[in-house]
């Protein structure tokens, strides 16, 4: 047994019937290298079973504490019913990008069952060109982006995996209620003992901010209230999904010419696309939007569970009409946010989260999820996560693409997540049914914006074709 951190538990408490806190990980797999050998859902279950010994979070089961006296715990070794967790799915013809995206939206529209380990995988058949896809649905409380990338790498044939006997996994007994309460009481005492150190950490961060010579621009000065937008409303439970792929080399070379990092480019592309969408849906784009951008403070390649990041608020310059000036402002906003993040202390929010009262926080977010829909903290979530640099295999078949997207948060109907994989920069967009007519409007706007940035920078509009990417 081990207790969820306060930050992990927070990602449970923020869940509501219309706010699902799972992430989606999608691997597109080419079967043409298998020759005459078939690879079906039962074969995939066998492959996954043989790797469960190194995919520890897939064997975690959530255990609530009586009376919500403390954050829940993980029972670390429980039975895993692969017939339940690994499910078949077939997309409609012709099995292209849109058909797969539609299936992923449907998969993402239902919450995970908390009485079981908090993950599901869907073995998706019917894709064009002899491909399949594996869609992983993993609760955010289980792993953040960095941990998920490491977990995904372990699940692929980056190294040979020894075969394991189907009955070789020991199952831990479930704890009694009295054991859970005693453990919670003991941990509360430890938390009290850690308070002086946390107070010092907080005071040191506040002192660094006050001594800093850097002054935030007026649009970032607190209090900053996110402006009302088409993406902020009471969410519907249904989800819609869209993807697009850019060549990583194109993004790198464009960013290098403009003095921008890959993350800066993701923010600039997103800003331009959101400006276009605001003009379409609202007829104006006259205020910066406020995005929560996760910044990890633990990049260990061995970490495969837990959340070690802070959501850093960043102003997106959607009100800037000039393309190259938008890139500069997005880069400056990212730089300022990173500086403030490190000054105040990267772990500040995560550490204080340990002291949140579970019942009160759950009740608060239930109310927020069906309130007036105007999020008073942020407009949307944007993530940029470096994925595996080596091409992986599953059961000997080549993984050609990987996509990932985080959840929608209360009253924020758009999430943009970018994952790099080998030579690709893969864009994923998640929305509900009310935010946009079609989430592919967002991916199309992002592709147009990248071309416009290159045109404005004097670069040829021709983009590198990713041959392995779905059409």
Short mmCIF file of C-alpha atoms in Angstrom, two decimals:
data_model
loop_
_atom_site.label_atom_id
_atom_site.label_comp_id
_atom_site.label_asym_id
_atom_site.label_seq_id
_atom_site.Cartn_x
_atom_site.Cartn_y
_atom_site.Cartn_z
CA UNK A 1 0.00 0.00 0.00
CA UNK A 2 1.11 3.56 -0.64
CA UNK A 3 -0.73 6.84 -0.25
CA UNK A 4 -1.50 9.11 -3.16
CA UNK A 5 0.29 12.42 -2.98
CA UNK A 6 -1.92 15.43 -2.43
CA UNK A 7 -1.48 16.41 -6.07
CA UNK A 8 -2.41 12.91 -7.30
CA UNK A 9 -5.47 12.95 -5.03
CA UNK A 10 -6.44 16.43 -6.25
CA UNK A 11 -6.79 14.98 -9.75
CA UNK A 12 -9.34 12.55 -8.33
CA UNK A 13 -11.22 15.20 -6.39
CA UNK A 14 -11.69 17.42 -9.46
CA UNK A 15 -13.60 14.70 -11.33
CA UNK A 16 -17.34 15.11 -11.92
CA UNK A 17 -19.96 13.43 -14.14
CA UNK A 18 -19.13 15.88 -16.95
CA UNK A 19 -15.41 16.27 -16.11
CA UNK A 20 -13.48 13.04 -16.72
CA UNK A 21 -9.92 13.14 -15.41
CA UNK A 22 -8.38 10.44 -17.58
CA UNK A 23 -5.73 11.02 -20.21
CA UNK A 24 -5.68 9.32 -23.61
CA UNK A 25 -2.59 7.74 -25.17
CA UNK A 26 -2.84 6.47 -28.75
CA UNK A 27 -0.32 4.28 -30.57
CA UNK A 28 -0.83 3.60 -34.29
CA UNK A 29 0.79 0.30 -35.24
CA UNK A 30 1.75 -1.08 -38.66
CA UNK A 31 1.29 -4.83 -39.06
CA UNK A 32 2.89 -5.17 -42.50
CA UNK A 33 6.19 -6.30 -40.97
CA UNK A 34 4.62 -9.41 -39.43
CA UNK A 35 4.40 -11.38 -42.69
CA UNK A 36 1.74 -14.08 -42.46
CA UNK A 37 1.52 -13.86 -38.69
CA UNK A 38 -1.72 -12.39 -37.35
CA UNK A 39 -1.97 -10.05 -34.38
CA UNK A 40 -5.35 -9.74 -32.71
CA UNK A 41 -6.75 -8.60 -29.40
CA UNK A 42 -5.87 -11.88 -27.67
CA UNK A 43 -2.29 -11.60 -28.91
CA UNK A 44 -2.15 -8.07 -27.54
CA UNK A 45 -3.50 -9.24 -24.17
CA UNK A 46 -0.71 -11.83 -24.03
CA UNK A 47 1.93 -9.22 -24.89
CA UNK A 48 0.60 -6.91 -22.19
CA UNK A 49 0.42 -9.69 -19.61
CA UNK A 50 4.06 -10.53 -20.22
CA UNK A 51 4.97 -6.92 -19.42
CA UNK A 52 2.78 -6.30 -16.39
CA UNK A 53 5.79 -6.97 -14.15
CA UNK A 54 7.34 -3.71 -15.36
CA UNK A 55 4.10 -1.73 -15.74
CA UNK A 56 3.44 -1.46 -12.01
CA UNK A 57 0.75 1.29 -12.12
CA UNK A 58 -1.50 -1.01 -14.14
CA UNK A 59 -1.77 -3.20 -11.03
CA UNK A 60 -2.69 -0.36 -8.66
CA UNK A 61 -6.20 -0.28 -7.23
CA UNK A 62 -7.68 2.76 -5.53
CA UNK A 63 -8.63 2.34 -1.86
CA UNK A 64 -10.66 5.10 -0.20
CA UNK A 65 -10.14 5.96 3.46
CA UNK A 66 -13.23 5.63 5.71
CA UNK A 67 -15.01 8.98 6.28
CA UNK A 68 -12.56 10.55 3.77
CA UNK A 69 -10.23 11.03 6.73
CA UNK A 70 -7.22 11.32 4.40
CA UNK A 71 -6.18 10.99 0.77
CA UNK A 72 -6.82 7.54 -0.77
CA UNK A 73 -4.17 4.84 -1.08
CA UNK A 74 -2.99 2.57 -3.87
CA UNK A 75 -3.17 -1.16 -3.27
CA UNK A 76 -0.10 -1.90 -5.34
CA UNK A 77 -0.59 -5.52 -6.36
CA UNK A 78 -4.13 -6.49 -7.28
CA UNK A 79 -5.75 -8.81 -9.78
CA UNK A 80 -5.90 -7.47 -13.33
CA UNK A 81 -8.64 -8.86 -15.56
CA UNK A 82 -7.25 -8.30 -19.05
CA UNK A 83 -10.54 -9.41 -20.59
CA UNK A 84 -12.07 -6.33 -18.93
CA UNK A 85 -9.20 -3.87 -19.30
CA UNK A 86 -8.26 -4.68 -22.92
CA UNK A 87 -11.26 -4.28 -25.20
CA UNK A 88 -11.81 -4.72 -28.94
CA UNK A 89 -13.06 -1.85 -31.13
CA UNK A 90 -13.58 -1.49 -34.86
CA UNK A 91 -13.65 1.84 -36.70
CA UNK A 92 -15.91 2.66 -39.59
CA UNK A 93 -14.63 2.49 -43.18
CA UNK A 94 -12.42 3.79 -44.71
CA UNK A 95 -10.45 3.72 -41.45
CA UNK A 96 -8.54 6.98 -41.84
CA UNK A 97 -7.55 9.69 -39.40
CA UNK A 98 -11.09 11.04 -38.95
CA UNK A 99 -12.59 7.63 -38.28
CA UNK A 100 -9.93 6.87 -35.66
CA UNK A 101 -10.37 10.33 -34.10
CA UNK A 102 -14.12 9.76 -33.85
CA UNK A 103 -13.57 6.42 -32.10
CA UNK A 104 -11.15 8.02 -29.62
CA UNK A 105 -13.72 10.71 -28.81
CA UNK A 106 -16.26 8.00 -28.02
CA UNK A 107 -13.75 6.10 -25.88
CA UNK A 108 -12.93 9.28 -23.96
CA UNK A 109 -16.58 10.10 -23.24
CA UNK A 110 -17.06 7.71 -20.31
CA UNK A 111 -15.33 7.75 -16.90
CA UNK A 112 -13.16 4.96 -15.56
CA UNK A 113 -14.57 2.53 -12.98
CA UNK A 114 -12.89 3.38 -9.66
CA UNK A 115 -13.51 -0.11 -8.28
CA UNK A 116 -10.91 -1.45 -10.74
CA UNK A 117 -7.36 -0.40 -11.66
CA UNK A 118 -7.78 3.02 -13.27
CA UNK A 119 -6.97 2.22 -16.89
CA UNK A 120 -8.44 0.65 -20.00
CA UNK A 121 -6.97 -0.15 -23.40
CA UNK A 122 -8.83 -0.44 -26.67
CA UNK A 123 -7.51 -2.62 -29.49
CA UNK A 124 -8.77 -0.75 -32.56
CA UNK A 125 -9.07 -2.59 -35.86
CA UNK A 126 -10.35 -1.57 -39.29
CA UNK A 127 -7.74 1.11 -39.99
CA UNK A 128 -6.49 1.67 -43.53
CA UNK A 129 -3.20 0.25 -44.82
CA UNK A 130 -3.22 -2.78 -42.54
CA UNK A 131 -2.82 -0.83 -39.32
CA UNK A 132 -4.28 -1.09 -35.86
CA UNK A 133 -4.30 1.35 -32.96
CA UNK A 134 -4.07 0.88 -29.23
CA UNK A 135 -5.90 3.56 -27.26
CA UNK A 136 -4.90 3.78 -23.62
CA UNK A 137 -7.28 5.48 -21.19
CA UNK A 138 -5.35 6.21 -17.98
CA UNK A 139 -6.50 8.24 -15.00
CA UNK A 140 -4.39 11.36 -14.47
CA UNK A 141 -4.07 10.46 -10.77
CA UNK A 142 -2.00 7.48 -11.89
CA UNK A 143 0.57 9.28 -14.05
CA UNK A 144 1.45 12.68 -15.53
CA UNK A 145 2.87 13.25 -19.03
CA UNK A 146 6.47 12.39 -18.20
CA UNK A 147 5.51 9.25 -16.25
CA UNK A 148 3.13 8.21 -19.03
CA UNK A 149 5.87 8.59 -21.64
CA UNK A 150 8.16 6.39 -19.56
CA UNK A 151 5.35 3.89 -19.02
CA UNK A 152 4.62 3.82 -22.74
CA UNK A 153 8.30 3.22 -23.53
CA UNK A 154 8.33 0.27 -21.13
CA UNK A 155 5.27 -1.15 -22.84
CA UNK A 156 7.00 -1.20 -26.22
CA UNK A 157 9.81 -3.47 -27.46
CA UNK A 158 12.58 -0.95 -26.88
CA UNK A 159 14.32 -3.80 -25.09
CA UNK A 160 13.64 -7.51 -25.15
CA UNK A 161 11.05 -8.55 -22.56
CA UNK A 162 11.34 -11.92 -20.81
CA UNK A 163 8.25 -14.08 -20.86
CA UNK A 164 6.32 -14.34 -17.61
CA UNK A 165 3.97 -17.04 -16.46
CA UNK A 166 0.32 -15.95 -16.39
CA UNK A 167 0.01 -16.93 -12.71
CA UNK A 168 3.31 -15.42 -11.54
CA UNK A 169 1.89 -12.20 -10.08
CA UNK A 170 1.24 -12.23 -6.34
CA UNK A 171 -1.85 -10.37 -5.15
CA UNK A 172 -1.77 -8.33 -1.96
CA UNK A 173 -4.68 -8.70 0.48
CA UNK A 174 -7.09 -5.78 0.81
CA UNK A 175 -6.50 -3.71 3.99
CA UNK A 176 -9.12 -3.50 6.72
CA UNK A 177 -10.90 -0.26 7.57
CA UNK A 178 -9.14 0.01 10.92
CA UNK A 179 -5.74 -0.39 9.23
CA UNK A 180 -6.59 2.41 6.80
CA UNK A 181 -7.69 4.77 9.60
CA UNK A 182 -4.58 4.04 11.70
CA UNK A 183 -2.33 4.61 8.71
CA UNK A 184 -4.15 7.88 7.90
CA UNK A 185 -3.81 9.14 11.48
CA UNK A 186 -0.08 8.33 11.51
CA UNK A 187 0.43 10.12 8.20
CA UNK A 188 -1.43 13.19 9.44
CA UNK A 189 1.06 13.39 12.30
CA UNK A 190 3.91 13.22 9.77
CA UNK A 191 2.28 16.03 7.80
CA UNK A 192 2.18 18.22 10.90
CA UNK A 193 5.88 17.56 11.35
CA UNK A 194 6.57 18.65 7.77
CA UNK A 195 4.74 21.97 8.11
CA UNK A 196 7.75 24.01 9.34
CA UNK A 197 9.77 22.93 6.29
CA UNK A 198 6.86 23.76 3.98
CA UNK A 199 6.43 27.19 5.56
CA UNK A 200 10.13 27.88 5.03
CA UNK A 201 9.92 26.67 1.39
CA UNK A 202 6.96 29.01 0.85
CA UNK A 203 8.61 31.99 2.55
CA UNK A 204 11.83 31.48 0.57
CA UNK A 205 9.86 31.46 -2.69
CA UNK A 206 7.92 34.60 -1.83
CA UNK A 207 11.18 36.29 -0.86
CA UNK A 208 12.80 35.38 -4.21
CA UNK A 209 9.81 36.80 -6.09
CA UNK A 210 9.94 40.07 -4.13
CA UNK A 211 13.68 40.45 -4.70
CA UNK A 212 13.44 39.70 -8.42
CA UNK A 213 14.16 42.63 -10.73
CA UNK A 214 11.86 41.14 -13.36
CA UNK A 215 8.49 42.86 -13.55
CA UNK A 216 5.52 41.23 -15.20
CA UNK A 217 3.76 43.04 -17.97
CA UNK A 218 0.37 44.64 -17.28
CA UNK A 219 -1.53 41.79 -18.95
CA UNK A 220 0.03 39.33 -16.47
CA UNK A 221 -0.29 41.41 -13.33
CA UNK A 222 -2.51 39.79 -10.71
CA UNK A 223 -5.38 39.60 -10.39
CA UNK A 224 -5.83 38.49 -14.00
CA UNK A 225 -9.32 37.21 -14.77
CA UNK A 226 -9.58 35.04 -17.88
CA UNK A 227 -11.86 36.72 -20.40
CA UNK A 228 -15.14 34.97 -21.34
CA UNK A 229 -14.65 32.87 -24.45
CA UNK A 230 -16.36 30.33 -26.65
CA UNK A 231 -14.45 27.53 -24.90
CA UNK A 232 -15.62 28.36 -21.37
CA UNK A 233 -19.01 26.98 -20.38
CA UNK A 234 -20.59 24.10 -18.48
CA UNK A 235 -19.13 21.01 -20.12
CA UNK A 236 -21.10 18.21 -21.70
CA UNK A 237 -19.99 14.65 -20.78
CA UNK A 238 -19.31 13.69 -24.41
CA UNK A 239 -15.88 14.22 -25.90
CA UNK A 240 -14.66 14.95 -29.42
CA UNK A 241 -11.08 14.37 -30.58
CA UNK A 242 -8.87 15.46 -33.48
CA UNK A 243 -5.24 14.97 -34.50
CA UNK A 244 -2.66 16.41 -36.89
CA UNK A 245 1.03 15.72 -37.51
CA UNK A 246 3.96 18.04 -38.28
CA UNK A 247 7.55 17.11 -38.97
CA UNK A 248 9.61 17.77 -35.86
CA UNK A 249 12.49 18.98 -38.06
CA UNK A 250 10.25 21.66 -39.64
CA UNK A 251 9.21 22.99 -36.23
CA UNK A 252 12.81 22.94 -34.94
CA UNK A 253 14.23 24.74 -37.98
CA UNK A 254 11.49 27.37 -37.93
CA UNK A 255 11.97 27.95 -34.22
CA UNK A 256 15.74 28.19 -34.61
CA UNK A 257 15.36 30.90 -37.25
CA UNK A 258 13.00 32.87 -34.99
CA UNK A 259 14.91 32.29 -31.74
CA UNK A 260 12.08 30.18 -30.31
CA UNK A 261 12.10 26.79 -28.60
CA UNK A 262 9.77 23.94 -29.60
CA UNK A 263 7.59 24.84 -26.61
CA UNK A 264 7.52 28.49 -27.75
CA UNK A 265 6.46 27.33 -31.21
CA UNK A 266 3.66 25.18 -29.77
CA UNK A 267 2.37 28.17 -27.80
CA UNK A 268 2.68 30.52 -30.81
CA UNK A 269 0.90 28.09 -33.14
CA UNK A 270 -1.84 27.58 -30.54
CA UNK A 271 -2.19 31.35 -30.03
CA UNK A 272 -2.62 32.01 -33.73
CA UNK A 273 -5.11 29.18 -34.13
CA UNK A 274 -7.14 30.34 -31.13
CA UNK A 275 -7.16 33.89 -32.47
CA UNK A 276 -8.60 32.60 -35.75
CA UNK A 277 -11.23 30.57 -33.89
CA UNK A 278 -12.18 33.51 -31.66
CA UNK A 279 -12.68 35.71 -34.70
CA UNK A 280 -14.88 33.02 -36.26
CA UNK A 281 -16.95 32.25 -33.15
CA UNK A 282 -16.99 35.60 -31.36
CA UNK A 283 -16.09 38.18 -34.00
CA UNK A 284 -13.23 39.55 -31.89
CA UNK A 285 -9.96 38.59 -30.22
CA UNK A 286 -9.06 41.59 -28.12
CA UNK A 287 -7.74 40.07 -24.87
CA UNK A 288 -5.00 37.54 -24.08
CA UNK A 289 -6.27 34.10 -23.13
CA UNK A 290 -4.99 32.42 -20.00
CA UNK A 291 -3.62 28.89 -20.45
CA UNK A 292 -2.46 26.42 -17.84
CA UNK A 293 0.78 24.87 -19.11
CA UNK A 294 2.18 21.97 -17.08
CA UNK A 295 5.85 22.17 -16.14
CA UNK A 296 7.43 19.03 -14.74
CA UNK A 297 9.93 19.13 -11.89
CA UNK A 298 10.88 15.45 -12.13
CA UNK A 299 12.16 14.15 -15.47
CA UNK A 300 13.53 10.85 -14.13
CA UNK A 301 13.41 8.20 -16.88
CA UNK A 302 12.56 5.59 -14.24
CA UNK A 303 9.41 7.33 -12.95
CA UNK A 304 6.28 5.61 -14.28
CA UNK A 305 3.61 6.85 -11.88
CA UNK A 306 2.53 9.92 -9.96
CA UNK A 307 2.28 13.59 -10.84
CA UNK A 308 5.35 15.77 -10.48
CA UNK A 309 4.36 18.95 -12.24
CA UNK A 310 2.82 22.34 -11.64
CA UNK A 311 0.24 23.98 -13.85
CA UNK A 312 1.81 27.32 -14.77
CA UNK A 313 -0.54 30.09 -15.90
CA UNK A 314 0.55 31.79 -19.11
CA UNK A 315 -1.00 34.61 -21.15
CA UNK A 316 -1.49 33.65 -24.82
CA UNK A 317 -1.16 36.70 -27.12
CA UNK A 318 -4.27 35.98 -29.20
CA UNK A 319 -4.94 39.73 -29.31
CA UNK A 320 -1.75 40.34 -31.33
CA UNK A 321 -2.61 40.58 -35.06
CA UNK A 322 0.98 40.33 -36.37
CA UNK A 323 2.15 36.73 -36.86
CA UNK A 324 5.84 37.14 -36.01
CA UNK A 325 5.09 39.49 -33.13
CA UNK A 326 2.80 36.78 -31.74
CA UNK A 327 5.72 34.34 -31.80
CA UNK A 328 7.87 36.84 -29.89
CA UNK A 329 5.15 37.50 -27.32
CA UNK A 330 4.44 33.78 -26.85
CA UNK A 331 8.14 33.15 -26.30
CA UNK A 332 8.38 36.05 -23.82
CA UNK A 333 5.28 34.84 -21.94
CA UNK A 334 6.79 31.35 -21.65
CA UNK A 335 10.09 32.77 -20.42
CA UNK A 336 8.39 34.96 -17.81
CA UNK A 337 6.18 32.09 -16.62
CA UNK A 338 9.16 29.76 -16.25
CA UNK A 339 11.08 32.38 -14.29
CA UNK A 340 8.16 32.99 -11.93
CA UNK A 341 7.66 29.22 -11.60
CA UNK A 342 11.25 28.66 -10.48
CA UNK A 343 11.33 31.73 -8.26
CA UNK A 344 8.26 30.79 -6.25
CA UNK A 345 9.34 27.13 -6.07
CA UNK A 346 8.31 24.42 -8.56
CA UNK A 347 6.84 22.17 -5.85
CA UNK A 348 4.92 24.82 -3.94
CA UNK A 349 1.40 23.93 -5.12
CA UNK A 350 2.08 20.18 -5.06
CA UNK A 351 3.33 20.34 -1.47
CA UNK A 352 0.39 22.39 -0.22
CA UNK A 353 -1.99 20.00 -1.99
CA UNK A 354 -1.12 17.38 0.63
CA UNK A 355 -3.11 19.41 3.17
CA UNK A 356 -6.35 19.64 1.17
CA UNK A 357 -9.43 18.19 2.97
CA UNK A 358 -10.76 15.49 0.59
CA UNK A 359 -14.51 15.87 1.19
CA UNK A 360 -14.47 19.68 0.96
CA UNK A 361 -12.40 19.76 -2.25
CA UNK A 362 -14.60 17.12 -3.92
CA UNK A 363 -17.73 19.09 -3.03
CA UNK A 364 -16.21 22.32 -4.32
CA UNK A 365 -15.36 20.88 -7.74
CA UNK A 366 -18.75 19.20 -8.06
CA UNK A 367 -20.30 22.66 -7.69
CA UNK A 368 -17.83 24.26 -10.10
CA UNK A 369 -18.47 21.61 -12.76
CA UNK A 370 -22.11 22.62 -13.19
CA UNK A 371 -21.95 26.31 -12.24
CA UNK A 372 -22.23 29.16 -14.78
CA UNK A 373 -19.38 27.83 -16.88
CA UNK A 374 -17.14 30.91 -16.82
CA UNK A 375 -13.90 29.55 -15.43
CA UNK A 376 -12.36 32.20 -13.14
CA UNK A 377 -8.88 30.64 -13.25
CA UNK A 378 -8.03 29.72 -16.84
CA UNK A 379 -9.39 29.47 -20.37
CA UNK A 380 -7.79 26.22 -21.53
CA UNK A 381 -5.00 23.70 -20.98
CA UNK A 382 -2.01 23.36 -23.34
CA UNK A 383 0.71 20.71 -22.95
CA UNK A 384 3.92 19.92 -24.79
CA UNK A 385 5.50 16.60 -23.79
CA UNK A 386 8.65 15.02 -25.27
CA UNK A 387 7.77 11.42 -26.08
CA UNK A 388 9.98 8.43 -26.95
CA UNK A 389 12.86 9.20 -29.29
CA UNK A 390 13.21 5.59 -30.45
CA UNK A 391 10.65 3.84 -32.62
CA UNK A 392 8.92 1.18 -30.55
CA UNK A 393 7.37 -2.17 -31.32
CA UNK A 394 4.48 -4.12 -29.86
CA UNK A 395 4.53 -7.86 -30.43
CA UNK A 396 7.05 -7.28 -33.21
CA UNK A 397 4.84 -4.72 -35.01
CA UNK A 398 6.13 -1.17 -35.50
CA UNK A 399 4.57 1.77 -33.65
CA UNK A 400 4.39 4.46 -36.35
CA UNK A 401 2.68 7.28 -34.42
CA UNK A 402 1.89 8.25 -30.83
CA UNK A 403 -0.69 10.83 -29.75
CA UNK A 404 -1.67 11.95 -26.28
CA UNK A 405 -4.17 14.34 -24.74
CA UNK A 406 -4.96 15.44 -21.21
CA UNK A 407 -8.44 15.93 -19.75
CA UNK A 408 -10.82 18.84 -19.97
CA UNK A 409 -11.06 20.70 -16.66
CA UNK A 410 -14.17 22.31 -15.17
CA UNK A 411 -15.68 24.91 -17.52
CA UNK A 412 -12.73 24.67 -19.93
CA UNK A 413 -13.86 22.95 -23.10
CA UNK A 414 -10.55 22.68 -24.93
CA UNK A 415 -7.29 20.85 -24.34
CA UNK A 416 -4.36 20.99 -26.78
CA UNK A 417 -1.62 18.42 -26.16
CA UNK A 418 1.48 18.00 -28.32
CA UNK A 419 3.70 14.92 -28.11
CA UNK A 420 6.89 14.42 -30.07
CA UNK A 421 7.68 10.91 -31.25
CA UNK A 422 10.84 10.09 -33.21
CA UNK A 423 10.61 12.58 -36.16
CA UNK A 424 7.01 13.71 -35.55
CA UNK A 425 5.31 16.50 -33.63
CA UNK A 426 1.84 15.07 -33.05
CA UNK A 427 -1.01 17.42 -32.15
CA UNK A 428 -4.08 16.24 -30.25
CA UNK A 429 -7.17 18.31 -29.48
CA UNK A 430 -9.91 17.31 -27.05
CA UNK A 431 -13.20 19.20 -26.74
CA UNK A 432 -16.74 18.59 -25.61
CA UNK A 433 -19.76 18.82 -27.94
CA UNK A 434 -20.45 22.52 -27.26
CA UNK A 435 -17.06 24.21 -27.72
CA UNK A 436 -16.56 23.84 -31.48
CA UNK A 437 -18.61 22.28 -34.24
CA UNK A 438 -15.71 19.95 -35.05
CA UNK A 439 -12.36 19.72 -33.19
CA UNK A 440 -10.65 19.33 -36.56
CA UNK A 441 -11.31 23.07 -36.92
CA UNK A 442 -8.69 23.52 -34.21
CA UNK A 443 -6.09 21.21 -35.77
CA UNK A 444 -6.70 22.76 -39.21
CA UNK A 445 -6.24 26.25 -37.73
CA UNK A 446 -2.97 25.13 -36.10
CA UNK A 447 -1.65 23.77 -39.40
CA UNK A 448 -2.60 27.01 -41.17
CA UNK A 449 -0.91 29.05 -38.47
CA UNK A 450 2.33 27.09 -38.76
CA UNK A 451 2.36 27.67 -42.51
CA UNK A 452 1.68 31.37 -41.92
CA UNK A 453 4.57 31.60 -39.44
CA UNK A 454 6.91 30.03 -41.99
CA UNK A 455 5.62 32.33 -44.74
CA UNK A 456 6.08 35.41 -42.55
CA UNK A 457 9.60 34.24 -41.68
CA UNK A 458 10.44 33.86 -45.38
CA UNK A 459 10.53 30.05 -45.32
CA UNK A 460 9.07 27.91 -48.08
CA UNK A 461 5.52 26.86 -47.27
CA UNK A 462 6.32 23.27 -48.29
CA UNK A 463 6.22 21.02 -45.25
CA UNK A 464 8.02 17.72 -44.82
CA UNK A 465 5.72 14.79 -45.48
CA UNK A 466 5.66 12.25 -42.65
CA UNK A 467 5.29 9.07 -44.63
CA UNK A 468 4.21 6.91 -41.69
CA UNK A 469 1.51 9.31 -40.50
CA UNK A 470 -2.14 8.51 -41.13
CA UNK A 471 -3.90 10.43 -43.86
#
